[in-house]
Amino acid sequence: MIDRDEIVKDSVLTVAKLMATSAITAPKARGIDNIVVRIIDKREELEKLAKAMEELAPKYGEFFKRDADNVRRSDAVVLIGCKIVDIGLQKPKEYPLDPNLICSLLNLGIAVGSAVKTASIHNIDNRIMYSVGVSAQYAGLIDADVVVGIPLSATGKSIYFDRRISR
């Protein structure tokens, strides 16, 4: 027999892997793959990430502390980042931003959207969090230029829905 906790843990990890694959296989500008993925599912690593978030809260905002609680309560976290790369586009003089930067960030957005679509299809609660990505970089959990984190949970009610910053 497989009990509820084991079912949830195995299911969330399977979906996290499918999410990572969705991010990896998402379309990329000019076909250049600049996406970096990592899955955190061990309690020690989740705690390391949550502690990094709490350390950064005074500097970046109390929502980092609130989100740290979400990370602790999650079954896994999918980290998706991108390297800012030169894909060979020239910047027009009249345009204020580097199109290589824009395309790198668009790749990240498409990868993240593909990943959360996969989580949704499989009924795994998730939330895209900037705070998780910044903290994962700070804790040395991923090597990328821009990162977002997607905590995952499978419970009777989403732990990411009624979030409040304590005052």
GROMACS .gro file of C-alpha atoms in nm:
model
  167
    1MET     CA    1   0.000   0.000   0.000
    2ILE     CA    2   0.108   0.354  -0.069
    3ASP     CA    3  -0.006   0.615   0.180
    4ARG     CA    4  -0.127   0.969   0.107
    5ASP     CA    5   0.202   1.143   0.197
    6GLU     CA    6   0.404   0.919  -0.034
    7ILE     CA    7   0.149   0.961  -0.315
    8VAL     CA    8   0.172   1.340  -0.287
    9LYS     CA    9   0.552   1.348  -0.263
   10ASP     CA   10   0.599   1.118  -0.564
   11SER     CA   11   0.333   1.298  -0.770
   12VAL     CA   12   0.474   1.644  -0.701
   13LEU     CA   13   0.828   1.532  -0.788
   14THR     CA   14   0.706   1.373  -1.112
   15VAL     CA   15   0.523   1.692  -1.209
   16ALA     CA   16   0.828   1.902  -1.113
   17LYS     CA   17   1.033   1.696  -1.360
   18LEU     CA   18   0.765   1.740  -1.627
   19MET     CA   19   0.766   2.116  -1.557
   20ALA     CA   20   1.144   2.127  -1.598
   21THR     CA   21   1.110   1.942  -1.928
   22SER     CA   22   0.839   2.187  -2.040
   23ALA     CA   23   1.075   2.476  -1.963
   24ILE     CA   24   1.366   2.311  -2.141
   25THR     CA   25   1.163   2.231  -2.453
   26ALA     CA   26   0.980   2.566  -2.472
   27PRO     CA   27   1.047   2.768  -2.789
   28LYS     CA   28   1.357   2.989  -2.776
   29ALA     CA   29   1.448   3.307  -2.965
   30ARG     CA   30   1.666   3.214  -3.263
   31GLY     CA   31   1.679   2.859  -3.123
   32ILE     CA   32   1.939   2.954  -2.861
   33ASP     CA   33   1.883   2.769  -2.533
   34ASN     CA   34   1.973   2.995  -2.240
   35ILE     CA   35   1.741   2.831  -1.987
   36VAL     CA   36   1.869   2.682  -1.660
   37VAL     CA   37   1.648   2.458  -1.442
   38ARG     CA   38   1.682   2.295  -1.102
   39ILE     CA   39   1.440   2.110  -0.876
   40ILE     CA   40   1.462   2.134  -0.500
   41ASP     CA   41   1.274   1.860  -0.317
   42LYS     CA   42   1.488   1.773  -0.016
   43ARG     CA   43   1.381   1.923   0.319
   44GLU     CA   44   1.737   2.046   0.389
   45GLU     CA   45   1.755   2.239   0.061
   46LEU     CA   46   1.403   2.379   0.104
   47GLU     CA   47   1.504   2.499   0.451
   48LYS     CA   48   1.827   2.650   0.317
   49LEU     CA   49   1.623   2.841   0.061
   50ALA     CA   50   1.367   2.956   0.320
   51LYS     CA   51   1.645   3.079   0.551
   52ALA     CA   52   1.805   3.273   0.264
   53MET     CA   53   1.467   3.434   0.199
   54GLU     CA   54   1.437   3.538   0.563
   55GLU     CA   55   1.790   3.684   0.553
   56LEU     CA   56   1.700   3.893   0.250
   57ALA     CA   57   1.363   4.013   0.388
   58PRO     CA   58   1.501   4.320   0.571
   59LYS     CA   59   1.673   4.435   0.252
   60TYR     CA   60   1.408   4.352  -0.010
   61GLY     CA   61   1.075   4.341   0.172
   62GLU     CA   62   0.873   4.149   0.425
   63PHE     CA   63   0.708   3.949   0.147
   64PHE     CA   64   1.033   3.748   0.132
   65LYS     CA   65   0.957   3.625   0.486
   66ARG     CA   66   0.596   3.543   0.392
   67ASP     CA   67   0.716   3.353   0.085
   68ALA     CA   68   0.973   3.166   0.297
   69ASP     CA   69   0.682   3.016   0.489
   70ASN     CA   70   0.533   2.900   0.157
   71VAL     CA   71   0.864   2.737   0.061
   72ARG     CA   72   0.878   2.550   0.394
   73ARG     CA   73   0.525   2.421   0.341
   74SER     CA   74   0.589   2.318  -0.021
   75ASP     CA   75   0.670   1.969  -0.142
   76ALA     CA   76   0.920   2.096  -0.400
   77VAL     CA   77   1.040   2.409  -0.576
   78VAL     CA   78   1.121   2.436  -0.945
   79LEU     CA   79   1.381   2.700  -1.022
   80ILE     CA   80   1.389   2.835  -1.376
   81GLY     CA   81   1.646   3.089  -1.480
   82CYS     CA   82   1.813   3.228  -1.785
   83LYS     CA   83   2.158   3.337  -1.885
   84ILE     CA   84   2.163   3.671  -2.064
   85VAL     CA   85   2.328   3.577  -2.393
   86ASP     CA   86   2.416   3.743  -2.719
   87ILE     CA   87   2.196   3.585  -2.983
   88GLY     CA   88   2.339   3.803  -3.258
   89LEU     CA   89   2.084   4.083  -3.272
   90GLN     CA   90   2.197   4.441  -3.335
   91LYS     CA   91   2.047   4.718  -3.123
   92PRO     CA   92   1.882   4.985  -3.337
   93LYS     CA   93   2.001   5.336  -3.241
   94GLU     CA   94   1.647   5.457  -3.182
   95TYR     CA   95   1.558   5.164  -2.956
   96PRO     CA   96   1.643   5.203  -2.586
   97LEU     CA   97   1.693   4.835  -2.493
   98ASP     CA   98   1.928   4.560  -2.606
   99PRO     CA   99   1.727   4.306  -2.809
  100ASN     CA  100   1.960   4.029  -2.684
  101LEU     CA  101   1.847   4.107  -2.327
  102ILE     CA  102   1.484   4.120  -2.431
  103CYS     CA  103   1.501   3.787  -2.613
  104SER     CA  104   1.678   3.621  -2.320
  105LEU     CA  105   1.406   3.740  -2.083
  106LEU     CA  106   1.130   3.642  -2.325
  107ASN     CA  107   1.280   3.292  -2.335
  108LEU     CA  108   1.255   3.285  -1.955
  109GLY     CA  109   0.893   3.400  -1.962
  110ILE     CA  110   0.792   3.140  -2.220
  111ALA     CA  111   0.975   2.866  -2.025
  112VAL     CA  112   0.804   2.965  -1.699
  113GLY     CA  113   0.464   2.981  -1.867
  114SER     CA  114   0.515   2.637  -2.018
  115ALA     CA  115   0.617   2.498  -1.679
  116VAL     CA  116   0.320   2.635  -1.483
  117LYS     CA  117   0.084   2.518  -1.757
  118THR     CA  118   0.219   2.168  -1.697
  119ALA     CA  119   0.164   2.200  -1.320
  120SER     CA  120  -0.190   2.322  -1.380
  121ILE     CA  121  -0.274   2.035  -1.613
  122HIS     CA  122  -0.171   1.795  -1.336
  123ASN     CA  123  -0.357   1.982  -1.058
  124ILE     CA  124  -0.045   2.077  -0.863
  125ASP     CA  125  -0.079   2.411  -0.683
  126ASN     CA  126   0.197   2.654  -0.768
  127ARG     CA  127   0.292   3.019  -0.764
  128ILE     CA  128   0.560   3.203  -0.961
  129MET     CA  129   0.780   3.388  -0.710
  130TYR     CA  130   1.049   3.643  -0.781
  131SER     CA  131   1.153   3.626  -0.412
  132VAL     CA  132   1.233   3.256  -0.443
  133GLY     CA  133   1.453   3.313  -0.749
  134VAL     CA  134   1.655   3.594  -0.593
  135SER     CA  135   1.703   3.392  -0.275
  136ALA     CA  136   1.805   3.079  -0.467
  137GLN     CA  137   2.078   3.282  -0.640
  138TYR     CA  138   2.187   3.428  -0.305
  139ALA     CA  139   2.204   3.077  -0.151
  140GLY     CA  140   2.406   2.944  -0.445
  141LEU     CA  141   2.137   2.696  -0.546
  142ILE     CA  142   2.136   2.791  -0.915
  143ASP     CA  143   2.373   2.962  -1.158
  144ALA     CA  144   2.174   3.195  -1.383
  145ASP     CA  145   2.145   3.569  -1.442
  146VAL     CA  146   1.770   3.596  -1.375
  147VAL     CA  147   1.575   3.333  -1.179
  148VAL     CA  148   1.219   3.274  -1.065
  149GLY     CA  149   1.104   3.002  -0.830
  150ILE     CA  150   0.787   2.800  -0.849
  151PRO     CA  151   0.695   2.631  -0.520
  152LEU     CA  152   0.469   2.326  -0.558
  153SER     CA  153   0.212   2.180  -0.324
  154ALA     CA  154  -0.068   1.925  -0.336
  155THR     CA  155  -0.314   1.977  -0.052
  156GLY     CA  156  -0.690   2.012  -0.010
  157LYS     CA  157  -0.657   2.393  -0.036
  158SER     CA  158  -0.382   2.589  -0.207
  159ILE     CA  159  -0.126   2.718   0.044
  160TYR     CA  160  -0.045   2.999  -0.200
  161PHE     CA  161  -0.393   3.152  -0.206
  162ASP     CA  162  -0.461   3.331   0.125
  163ARG     CA  163  -0.113   3.475   0.179
  164ARG     CA  164  -0.069   3.772   0.410
  165ILE     CA  165   0.229   3.979   0.516
  166SER     CA  166   0.224   3.994   0.895
  167ARG     CA  167   0.234   4.348   1.027
   0.00000   0.00000   0.00000
